[in-house]
Coordinates of N, CA and C in Angstrom, one line a residue:
M1 N 4.4 -15.2 -26.9 CA 3.7 -16.2 -25.3 C 2.6 -15.3 -25.3
S2 N 1.0 -16.6 -24.6 CA 0.2 -16.5 -24.5 C 0.0 -15.7 -23.3
M3 N -1.4 -14.9 -22.8 CA -1.2 -13.7 -21.8 C -2.1 -14.9 -20.8
P4 N -0.7 -14.7 -19.3 CA -1.2 -15.4 -18.3 C -2.7 -15.1 -17.6
F5 N -3.2 -16.3 -17.1 CA -4.4 -15.7 -16.4 C -5.1 -15.2 -15.8
Y6 N -4.1 -14.1 -14.8 CA -4.7 -13.6 -14.0 C -4.8 -12.4 -15.1
G7 N -3.8 -12.4 -16.5 CA -3.8 -10.6 -17.3 C -4.7 -11.3 -17.9
W8 N -6.2 -11.9 -18.1 CA -6.6 -11.4 -18.5 C -8.5 -11.4 -18.1
L9 N -7.7 -11.8 -16.5 CA -8.8 -11.6 -15.4 C -8.7 -10.8 -15.1
I10 N -7.5 -9.9 -14.8 CA -7.2 -7.7 -14.1 C -8.6 -7.5 -15.5
I11 N -8.3 -8.3 -17.2 CA -9.1 -7.0 -18.4 C -10.4 -7.6 -18.3
F12 N -11.1 -8.9 -17.7 CA -12.7 -9.1 -17.7 C -12.9 -8.0 -16.3
L13 N -12.3 -7.8 -15.5 CA -13.1 -7.6 -14.1 C -13.0 -6.2 -14.1
L14 N -11.8 -5.6 -15.2 CA -11.4 -3.9 -14.9 C -12.7 -3.2 -16.6
L15 N -13.6 -4.8 -17.3 CA -14.4 -4.0 -17.9 C -15.8 -4.1 -17.2
L16 N -15.7 -4.8 -16.4 CA -16.8 -5.2 -16.2 C -16.9 -3.6 -15.2
A17 N -15.8 -3.5 -14.0 CA -15.9 -2.4 -13.3 C -16.5 -0.8 -13.8
G18 N -15.4 -1.6 -15.4 CA -16.1 0.2 -15.7 C -17.5 0.6 -16.4
C19 N -18.3 -0.7 -16.5 CA -20.2 -0.9 -17.0 C -21.0 -0.4 -15.6
N20 N -20.0 -0.2 -14.1 CA -20.7 0.5 -12.6 C -20.2 1.9 -12.7
A21 N -21.2 3.1 -13.1 CA -20.8 4.2 -12.8 C -20.4 4.2 -11.7
D22 N -21.2 3.5 -10.5 CA -21.2 3.8 -9.4 C -20.2 3.9 -8.9
Y23 N -19.6 3.1 -8.9 CA -17.0 2.7 -8.8 C -17.5 4.8 -8.3
E24 N -17.5 5.1 -9.7 CA -17.5 6.8 -9.9 C -17.4 7.9 -8.5
S25 N -18.6 7.5 -8.0 CA -19.4 8.2 -6.9 C -19.6 7.5 -5.3
I26 N -18.6 6.1 -5.8 CA -18.0 6.1 -4.8 C -17.1 6.5 -4.0
A27 N -16.1 6.9 -5.1 CA -14.9 7.5 -5.5 C -14.8 8.7 -4.5
E28 N -15.5 9.3 -5.8 CA -15.9 10.6 -5.1 C -16.4 11.1 -3.0
R29 N -17.6 10.5 -3.3 CA -17.5 10.5 -2.0 C -16.5 9.7 -0.2
R30 N -15.7 8.9 -0.7 CA -14.5 9.0 0.2 C -13.8 10.3 -0.6
L31 N -13.4 10.7 -1.4 CA -12.5 12.1 -1.7 C -12.9 13.4 -0.7
E32 N -14.5 13.9 -0.5 CA -14.4 14.3 -0.1 C -14.8 14.0 1.9
Y33 N -15.0 13.1 2.6 CA -14.6 12.1 3.2 C -13.4 12.7 4.1
A34 N -12.2 12.6 3.2 CA -11.4 12.8 3.5 C -10.8 13.9 3.2
K35 N -10.9 15.0 2.7 CA -11.2 16.3 2.4 C -11.2 17.2 3.4
K36 N -12.2 17.3 5.1 CA -12.3 17.2 5.9 C -11.5 16.9 7.1
N37 N -10.9 15.7 6.6 CA -10.0 16.2 8.4 C -10.0 15.7 9.0
K38 N -11.1 14.4 9.3 CA -12.1 15.0 10.6 C -12.3 13.4 11.2
G39 N -12.2 13.4 12.6 CA -13.0 11.4 12.8 C -11.8 10.5 12.2
D40 N -12.2 9.6 12.5 CA -11.1 8.4 12.7 C -11.0 8.3 11.4
I41 N -9.2 7.4 11.9 CA -9.1 7.0 10.1 C -8.9 5.4 10.0
V42 N -10.2 4.9 9.2 CA -11.1 3.1 9.7 C -9.8 2.9 8.5
I43 N -9.2 1.9 8.8 CA -9.0 0.8 7.8 C -9.9 -0.8 8.2
A44 N -9.6 -1.0 7.5 CA -9.9 -3.1 7.2 C -9.0 -3.7 6.8
V45 N -9.4 -4.9 7.9 CA -8.4 -5.6 8.3 C -8.7 -7.1 8.1
F46 N -8.0 -8.0 7.1 CA -9.2 -9.7 7.0 C -8.0 -10.2 7.7
Q47 N -9.3 -10.7 8.8 CA -8.1 -12.6 9.6 C -8.5 -13.3 8.0
D48 N -7.2 -14.2 8.3 CA -7.4 -14.8 7.1 C -7.9 -16.7 7.7
F49 N -7.9 -17.9 7.2 CA -8.6 -19.2 7.5 C -7.3 -19.2 8.6
D50 N -6.5 -19.1 8.2 CA -5.0 -19.6 9.3 C -5.1 -20.0 10.4
N51 N -6.0 -18.2 11.0 CA -5.6 -17.8 11.7 C -4.2 -17.8 12.4
S52 N -3.2 -17.3 11.1 CA -2.4 -17.0 11.7 C -2.3 -15.7 12.9
N53 N -0.8 -14.8 13.2 CA -0.8 -14.0 14.0 C -0.6 -12.7 13.4
Y54 N -1.4 -12.3 12.1 CA -0.6 -11.3 11.5 C -1.8 -9.6 12.4
I55 N -3.3 -10.4 12.7 CA -4.3 -9.1 12.9 C -3.3 -9.3 14.6
S56 N -2.7 -9.9 15.0 CA -2.2 -9.8 15.9 C -0.5 -8.1 15.9
G57 N -0.1 -8.6 14.6 CA 0.6 -7.8 14.4 C 0.3 -6.3 14.0
V58 N -0.7 -6.1 13.3 CA -0.9 -4.7 13.0 C -1.9 -5.0 14.5
L59 N -2.5 -4.8 14.9 CA -3.3 -4.3 16.8 C -1.7 -4.3 16.7
L60 N -1.0 -4.9 17.5 CA -0.1 -4.1 17.9 C 1.0 -2.8 17.2
A61 N 0.9 -3.0 16.2 CA 1.1 -2.2 15.3 C 0.3 -0.3 15.9
V62 N -1.3 -0.9 15.6 CA -2.0 0.4 16.1 C -2.0 0.7 17.8
E63 N -1.8 -0.1 18.5 CA -1.6 0.1 19.2 C -0.3 1.7 19.5
E64 N 1.1 1.3 19.2 CA 1.8 1.8 19.5 C 1.5 3.5 18.4
I65 N 1.2 3.4 17.5 CA 0.8 4.9 17.0 C -0.4 5.5 18.0
R66 N -1.3 4.8 18.7 CA -2.3 4.9 19.6 C -1.5 6.0 20.3
Q67 N -0.5 5.9 21.3 CA 1.0 5.7 22.3 C 1.3 7.1 21.9
R68 N 1.4 7.2 20.7 CA 2.5 8.4 20.2 C 1.3 9.8 20.8
Q69 N 2.5 11.2 20.6 CA 1.7 12.2 20.8 C 1.7 12.5 19.3
G70 N 0.1 13.2 19.2 CA -0.8 13.0 18.4 C -1.9 12.1 17.9
G71 N -0.9 10.4 17.8 CA -1.3 9.9 16.5 C -1.0 9.4 15.6
L72 N -1.8 9.5 14.7 CA -1.1 9.5 12.9 C -2.0 10.6 13.0
L73 N -1.0 11.5 12.4 CA -1.8 13.0 11.6 C -3.0 13.4 12.4
G74 N -2.6 13.3 13.8 CA -3.4 14.1 14.6 C -5.0 13.4 14.5
R75 N -4.6 12.2 14.4 CA -6.5 11.3 14.3 C -6.6 10.1 14.5
N76 N -7.6 9.6 15.1 CA -7.0 8.2 15.9 C -8.0 7.2 14.9
I77 N -6.9 5.6 15.0 CA -7.0 4.6 13.8 C -8.0 4.1 15.0
K78 N -8.7 2.9 13.5 CA -9.9 2.2 13.9 C -10.1 1.3 12.8
L79 N -9.9 0.0 13.6 CA -9.6 -0.5 12.4 C -11.3 -1.8 12.5
L80 N -11.4 -2.3 11.1 CA -12.6 -3.1 11.0 C -11.9 -3.9 10.4
I81 N -11.9 -4.9 12.0 CA -11.7 -6.9 11.3 C -12.6 -7.8 10.6
E82 N -12.1 -8.3 9.4 CA -13.1 -9.0 9.4 C -12.4 -10.3 8.4
Q83 N -12.9 -11.5 8.2 CA -12.5 -12.5 7.9 C -12.2 -12.9 6.7
D84 N -11.1 -13.7 6.1 CA -10.7 -13.5 4.8 C -12.0 -14.7 4.5
G85 N -12.1 -15.0 2.8 CA -12.8 -15.8 2.5 C -11.5 -16.9 1.5
L86 N -12.3 -17.9 0.8 CA -11.3 -18.8 0.4 C -11.7 -18.7 -1.2
D87 N -11.8 -18.0 -2.0 CA -12.2 -17.5 -3.2 C -13.1 -16.1 -3.1
F88 N -12.7 -15.2 -4.5 CA -12.9 -13.7 -4.5 C -14.7 -13.8 -4.4
D89 N -15.2 -15.2 -5.0 CA -17.1 -14.8 -4.6 C -17.3 -15.2 -3.5
S90 N -17.1 -15.7 -3.0 CA -17.1 -15.6 -1.4 C -17.1 -14.8 -0.5
I91 N -16.3 -13.7 -0.8 CA -16.2 -12.9 0.0 C -16.3 -11.3 -0.7
K92 N -16.8 -11.4 -2.2 CA -17.8 -10.9 -2.5 C -18.0 -9.2 -1.6
P93 N -19.6 -10.3 -1.4 CA -19.9 -9.3 -0.5 C -19.5 -8.4 0.4
T94 N -18.6 -8.8 1.1 CA -17.3 -8.1 2.0 C -16.7 -7.1 1.5
I95 N -16.2 -7.4 0.5 CA -15.4 -6.3 -0.6 C -16.1 -5.3 -0.6
R96 N -17.7 -5.0 -1.0 CA -18.4 -5.0 -1.4 C -18.9 -3.4 -0.6
R97 N -19.1 -4.0 0.4 CA -18.9 -2.9 1.6 C -18.5 -2.7 2.4
I98 N -17.3 -2.6 2.9 CA -16.2 -1.8 2.3 C -16.1 -0.7 1.6
A99 N -16.3 -1.5 0.4 CA -16.0 -0.2 -0.7 C -17.1 0.9 -0.7
V100 N -18.2 0.8 -0.4 CA -19.4 1.6 -0.6 C -19.0 2.5 1.0
N101 N -18.3 2.0 2.0 CA -18.1 3.2 3.4 C -16.8 4.1 2.6
P102 N -17.6 5.4 2.4 CA -16.8 6.6 2.2 C -15.4 6.2 3.3
Q103 N -15.8 6.2 4.3 CA -14.8 6.6 5.6 C -13.8 5.6 5.9
V104 N -13.8 4.4 5.3 CA -12.0 3.2 5.0 C -11.5 4.1 4.1
S105 N -10.6 3.9 4.2 CA -9.1 4.3 3.2 C -8.6 3.9 3.2
A106 N -8.0 2.7 4.1 CA -7.2 0.8 3.2 C -7.9 0.1 4.0
V107 N -6.6 -0.6 2.8 CA -7.1 -2.2 3.6 C -6.2 -3.0 3.4
L108 N -6.3 -3.9 4.4 CA -5.5 -5.3 4.3 C -5.2 -6.4 4.9
G109 N -5.3 -7.4 3.5 CA -5.1 -8.6 4.1 C -5.6 -8.5 2.6
H110 N -6.4 -10.3 2.4 CA -6.2 -11.6 1.4 C -4.3 -11.8 1.6
R111 N -4.8 -13.5 2.2 CA -3.8 -14.4 2.1 C -3.4 -14.6 0.5
S112 N -4.7 -14.8 0.4 CA -4.7 -15.9 -0.9 C -4.3 -14.6 -2.6
S113 N -3.4 -14.8 -3.6 CA -3.3 -14.0 -4.9 C -5.1 -14.6 -5.6
K114 N -5.2 -15.3 -5.6 CA -6.3 -15.6 -6.6 C -7.6 -14.7 -5.8
V115 N -8.0 -14.4 -4.6 CA -8.7 -13.1 -3.8 C -8.1 -11.9 -3.8
A116 N -6.6 -12.1 -3.4 CA -6.4 -10.3 -3.7 C -5.7 -9.7 -5.1
I117 N -5.9 -10.5 -5.8 CA -5.8 -9.6 -8.2 C -6.9 -9.6 -8.3
P118 N -8.8 -9.8 -7.7 CA -9.2 -9.7 -8.2 C -10.3 -8.0 -6.8
A119 N -9.9 -8.9 -6.2 CA -10.3 -7.1 -5.3 C -9.6 -6.2 -4.8
S120 N -8.3 -6.1 -6.2 CA -7.8 -5.2 -5.8 C -8.5 -4.0 -7.4
V121 N -8.9 -4.6 -8.3 CA -9.4 -4.3 -9.2 C -11.1 -3.3 -8.3
V122 N -11.3 -4.0 -7.2 CA -12.5 -3.3 -6.5 C -12.0 -1.7 -5.5
Y123 N -11.0 -2.2 -5.5 CA -10.7 -1.4 -3.9 C -10.2 0.3 -5.4
E124 N -9.2 0.1 -6.6 CA -8.5 0.3 -7.2 C -9.6 1.6 -8.3
K125 N -10.8 0.9 -8.4 CA -11.9 1.9 -8.5 C -12.7 2.2 -7.7
S126 N -12.4 2.2 -6.7 CA -12.8 3.1 -5.0 C -11.8 3.5 -5.2
H127 N -10.9 3.9 -5.1 CA -9.9 4.9 -4.2 C -9.3 4.3 -2.9
I128 N -9.5 2.9 -2.3 CA -8.4 2.3 -1.3 C -7.4 1.8 -2.0
L129 N -6.4 2.6 -0.5 CA -5.4 2.3 -0.7 C -4.6 0.4 0.0
F130 N -4.8 0.0 -0.8 CA -4.8 -1.9 -0.9 C -3.4 -2.8 -0.8
L131 N -3.2 -2.9 0.4 CA -1.6 -3.7 0.9 C -2.5 -5.0 1.3
P132 N -2.4 -5.9 0.2 CA -2.4 -7.7 0.5 C -0.6 -8.1 1.2
P133 N -0.2 -8.7 2.6 CA 0.8 -8.4 3.2 C 1.4 -9.8 2.5
F134 N 0.6 -10.5 1.9 CA 1.2 -12.1 1.1 C 1.1 -12.7 -0.2
A135 N 0.3 -11.9 -1.1 CA 0.1 -11.6 -2.7 C 1.7 -12.0 -2.9
T136 N 2.0 -12.7 -3.9 CA 3.4 -12.6 -4.4 C 3.8 -13.0 -6.0
V137 N 1.8 -13.3 -6.5 CA 2.4 -13.2 -8.5 C 2.0 -11.7 -8.4
K138 N 3.2 -12.5 -9.7 CA 3.4 -11.0 -10.1 C 2.5 -9.6 -11.0
G139 N 1.2 -10.7 -11.6 CA 0.0 -9.9 -11.6 C -0.8 -8.5 -10.6
L140 N -0.4 -9.3 -9.3 CA -0.6 -8.6 -8.8 C -0.8 -6.7 -9.0
T141 N 0.7 -6.5 -9.3 CA 1.2 -4.9 -9.9 C 1.4 -4.9 -10.8
A142 N 1.0 -5.2 -12.2 CA 1.3 -5.0 -13.1 C 0.4 -4.0 -14.4
H143 N -0.3 -3.9 -13.9 CA -1.5 -2.9 -14.4 C -1.4 -1.7 -14.0
N144 N 0.1 -1.4 -13.6 CA -0.8 -0.3 -13.8 C -1.2 0.6 -12.5
F145 N -1.7 0.7 -11.2 CA -2.2 0.7 -10.5 C -2.2 1.5 -9.9
N146 N -2.9 2.6 -9.0 CA -2.6 4.5 -8.8 C -2.3 3.0 -7.1
Y147 N -3.3 3.1 -6.1 CA -4.1 2.7 -5.2 C -3.9 1.1 -5.1
V148 N -3.0 0.1 -5.2 CA -2.3 -1.3 -4.8 C -0.9 -1.0 -4.8
F149 N -0.6 -2.0 -3.5 CA 1.3 -1.6 -3.1 C 0.8 -3.3 -3.6
R150 N 2.4 -3.6 -3.7 CA 2.3 -4.4 -3.1 C 4.0 -4.8 -1.7
M151 N 3.7 -6.2 -0.9 CA 3.7 -5.4 0.1 C 5.4 -6.9 0.3
L152 N 5.2 -8.2 -0.2 CA 6.5 -9.0 -0.4 C 7.0 -9.3 -2.0
P153 N 7.9 -9.3 -2.2 CA 9.1 -9.5 -3.6 C 8.0 -9.9 -4.6
A154 N 8.0 -9.9 -5.8 CA 6.9 -10.3 -7.0 C 7.6 -12.5 -7.3
N155 N 7.0 -13.3 -7.4 CA 7.0 -13.7 -7.6 C 8.7 -14.2 -9.1
Q156 N 9.4 -13.4 -9.6 CA 10.3 -12.7 -10.0 C 11.2 -12.8 -9.2
I157 N 11.2 -12.3 -8.7 CA 12.5 -11.9 -8.2 C 12.9 -13.0 -6.9
L158 N 11.7 -13.8 -5.8 CA 11.5 -14.5 -5.6 C 12.3 -16.3 -6.7
A159 N 11.8 -16.2 -7.2 CA 12.5 -16.8 -9.2 C 14.1 -16.9 -9.1
D160 N 14.5 -15.4 -9.1 CA 15.1 -15.3 -9.4 C 16.8 -15.6 -8.6
Q161 N 16.0 -16.0 -7.0 CA 16.9 -15.3 -5.7 C 16.9 -16.9 -5.6
M162 N 16.9 -17.5 -5.8 CA 16.7 -19.1 -5.4 C 17.2 -19.7 -6.9
A163 N 17.5 -19.0 -7.8 CA 18.6 -19.8 -9.0 C 19.9 -18.6 -8.6
N164 N 19.9 -18.0 -7.8 CA 21.2 -17.5 -7.7 C 21.3 -17.5 -6.1
V165 N 21.1 -19.0 -5.8 CA 21.3 -19.4 -4.4 C 21.8 -20.7 -5.0
A166 N 20.7 -21.6 -5.7 CA 21.2 -22.9 -6.7 C 22.6 -22.8 -7.6
T167 N 23.5 -22.1 -8.1 CA 24.2 -21.2 -8.3 C 25.3 -20.7 -7.6
T168 N 24.5 -20.2 -7.0 CA 26.1 -19.7 -5.6 C 26.7 -22.1 -4.5
L169 N 25.5 -22.4 -4.9 CA 25.2 -23.7 -3.7 C 26.1 -24.8 -4.9
G170 N 26.8 -24.9 -6.1 CA 26.7 -25.6 -7.0 C 26.3 -25.9 -8.0
Y171 N 25.1 -26.2 -7.6 CA 24.0 -26.7 -8.5 C 24.0 -26.7 -9.5
K172 N 23.9 -27.9 -10.5 CA 24.4 -28.5 -11.8 C 23.1 -28.4 -12.1
K173 N 22.2 -29.7 -11.6 CA 20.9 -30.1 -12.7 C 19.2 -30.1 -11.1
I174 N 18.4 -30.2 -12.1 CA 17.0 -29.8 -11.1 C 16.5 -30.5 -11.3
V175 N 15.4 -31.0 -10.5 CA 14.0 -31.4 -11.3 C 13.2 -30.3 -9.5
T176 N 12.1 -29.6 -10.1 CA 11.3 -28.9 -9.8 C 9.8 -29.5 -9.5
L177 N 8.7 -30.1 -8.4 CA 8.0 -30.3 -7.5 C 7.3 -29.6 -7.2
Y178 N 5.7 -29.1 -7.8 CA 5.3 -27.9 -7.6 C 3.7 -28.7 -7.1
A179 N 2.6 -27.3 -6.6 CA 1.1 -27.8 -6.9 C 0.1 -27.6 -7.8
R180 N -0.9 -27.8 -8.6 CA -1.1 -27.4 -9.4 C -2.1 -27.0 -8.8
D181 N -1.5 -25.1 -8.9 CA -2.5 -24.0 -8.0 C -1.7 -22.9 -9.5
D182 N -2.4 -21.8 -9.1 CA -1.7 -20.5 -10.9 C -0.4 -20.1 -9.3
Y183 N -0.5 -20.1 -8.7 CA 0.7 -19.6 -7.5 C 1.8 -20.2 -7.6
S184 N 2.2 -21.4 -7.6 CA 2.6 -22.5 -7.0 C 3.0 -22.1 -8.5
R185 N 2.2 -22.8 -9.6 CA 2.5 -22.9 -10.9 C 3.4 -21.8 -11.7
E186 N 3.4 -20.3 -11.3 CA 3.6 -19.3 -11.8 C 5.0 -19.4 -10.9
L187 N 5.1 -19.5 -9.5 CA 6.4 -19.3 -9.0 C 7.7 -20.9 -10.4
A188 N 7.2 -22.0 -10.3 CA 7.7 -22.9 -10.8 C 8.4 -22.6 -11.7
F189 N 7.7 -22.9 -12.5 CA 8.3 -21.5 -13.6 C 9.2 -21.2 -13.9
L190 N 9.2 -19.6 -13.1 CA 9.9 -18.3 -13.3 C 11.0 -19.2 -12.8
F191 N 11.4 -20.2 -11.9 CA 12.8 -20.7 -10.5 C 13.3 -21.1 -12.5
E192 N 12.3 -21.9 -13.1 CA 13.2 -22.9 -13.9 C 13.3 -21.9 -14.9
E193 N 13.0 -21.3 -15.9 CA 13.5 -19.6 -16.9 C 14.7 -19.6 -16.3
A194 N 14.6 -19.1 -15.4 CA 15.9 -17.8 -14.2 C 17.0 -18.9 -13.8
A195 N 17.0 -20.0 -13.7 CA 18.3 -20.8 -12.9 C 18.5 -22.4 -14.5
I196 N 17.5 -22.2 -15.9 CA 18.2 -22.0 -17.4 C 18.8 -21.1 -17.8
R197 N 18.5 -20.1 -17.5 CA 19.4 -19.3 -18.2 C 21.1 -19.3 -17.3
Q198 N 20.9 -19.2 -15.9 CA 22.9 -20.4 -15.4 C 23.9 -21.1 -15.5
G199 N 22.7 -20.9 -16.1 CA 23.8 -22.4 -17.2 C 23.5 -23.8 -15.7
I200 N 21.9 -24.0 -15.1 CA 21.3 -25.0 -14.3 C 20.8 -25.6 -15.5
K201 N 21.1 -26.7 -15.7 CA 20.2 -28.3 -16.2 C 18.7 -28.3 -15.5
L202 N 17.4 -28.6 -16.4 CA 16.4 -29.3 -15.7 C 16.4 -30.1 -16.5
V203 N 16.3 -31.4 -15.1 CA 16.0 -32.7 -15.6 C 14.8 -33.0 -15.5
H204 N 13.7 -32.7 -14.3 CA 12.6 -32.8 -15.1 C 12.0 -32.3 -14.0
H205 N 10.6 -31.8 -14.2 CA 9.3 -31.2 -13.1 C 8.1 -32.2 -13.5
A206 N 7.2 -32.3 -12.1 CA 6.5 -32.9 -12.2 C 5.5 -31.6 -11.2
S207 N 4.1 -32.4 -11.3 CA 3.3 -31.3 -10.3 C 2.7 -32.5 -9.5
F208 N 1.4 -31.4 -9.0 CA 0.5 -32.6 -7.6 C -0.7 -31.8 -7.3
F209 N -1.6 -31.9 -7.3 CA -2.7 -31.8 -6.2 C -2.5 -31.0 -5.5
D210 N -3.1 -30.2 -4.3 CA -3.1 -30.3 -3.0 C -3.3 -30.6 -2.3
K211 N -4.5 -30.9 -3.4 CA -5.4 -32.5 -1.8 C -4.3 -34.0 -1.5
N212 N -3.3 -34.6 -2.5 CA -2.5 -34.7 -2.3 C -2.1 -35.5 -0.7
V213 N -1.9 -37.0 -0.2 CA -1.7 -37.4 1.0 C 0.1 -37.7 0.3
N214 N -0.4 -38.4 -0.2 CA 0.6 -39.7 -1.2 C 1.7 -38.8 -1.8
F215 N 2.4 -39.2 -1.7 CA 3.9 -38.0 -2.8 C 5.0 -39.5 -3.2
R216 N 4.1 -40.3 -2.7 CA 5.4 -41.8 -3.0 C 5.9 -41.7 -4.9
P217 N 4.5 -41.9 -5.3 CA 4.6 -42.1 -7.3 C 5.3 -40.6 -8.0
V218 N 5.2 -40.1 -7.5 CA 5.5 -37.5 -7.9 C 7.2 -38.8 -8.2
I219 N 7.5 -38.5 -6.2 CA 9.9 -38.4 -5.3 C 9.0 -39.4 -6.5
S220 N 8.8 -41.0 -6.7 CA 10.0 -41.7 -7.5 C 10.0 -41.5 -8.4
Q221 N 9.4 -40.9 -9.2 CA 10.5 -40.3 -11.0 C 11.7 -39.5 -11.1
F222 N 11.8 -39.4 -9.5 CA 13.0 -38.4 -9.9 C 14.2 -39.2 -10.4
N223 N 13.8 -40.6 -9.2 CA 15.3 -41.6 -9.1 C 15.7 -42.1 -10.5

C-alpha cells in the first residue's frame, strides 16, 4: 500500500524542521521558563473561521479555573486568542510567532486537519503541547510525537463505529458519497473497508467537489 499523502507531508516537514537548529534553542528557552514556575500559564487559542462557540467554551473553562482557590497550580491562565487560517501557508507566520514565544505552554485549535497536521510538526519541535479539538485524520497522531494529543477519535474509529451501526440496523448494501478532500476521502474509504469486513456489499461510490451546489447528477447514479 502506498503511503498516504499526510505521511509524506509529515516526513517532508520533519526533514525541513530538522534543518533548522533554531527549534532546539526555542525548546530550551521554553524549558527554562517552565522551570521558574512563575508568572502566567500562557495558552494560545485559535478561533476558526466559522466563529463557532469553541472559544466561548475555552473562556468558560478558564473562568471556572480562575474561580478555584489557587487557580491552576497556583498560577493564573492567560489566553492568546488568534484567528485561524484556511490553509497552513496563510497561518504559518502566526504559528511561528507562537512557537518562538517561550511563555506559551500549549496551543488549542486549528479546525482543519490540513492545518493541524503540518502545524503539529512545528509545535512538536518547539515542545509546545498541542490539542487540536476538531482534527480526526489518523495521520495526526501516527508519528509518535510527544506533544501532540488527539481530542476526537480518529477516522478509523469513526468508520468502524459507523459500520457497526449499519450492521446493527441490518443494512446489506451501501453506497457512499463524499467530498473530494483529504479528510472526507479518508473517512469514506475507511468506512467502505470496515463495512465490507462486516459483510456489507459496496454497491457504488461517488464523490463531488466541495463547491458543488447541484447534486442531482451524482445522486442519480445511485438509482
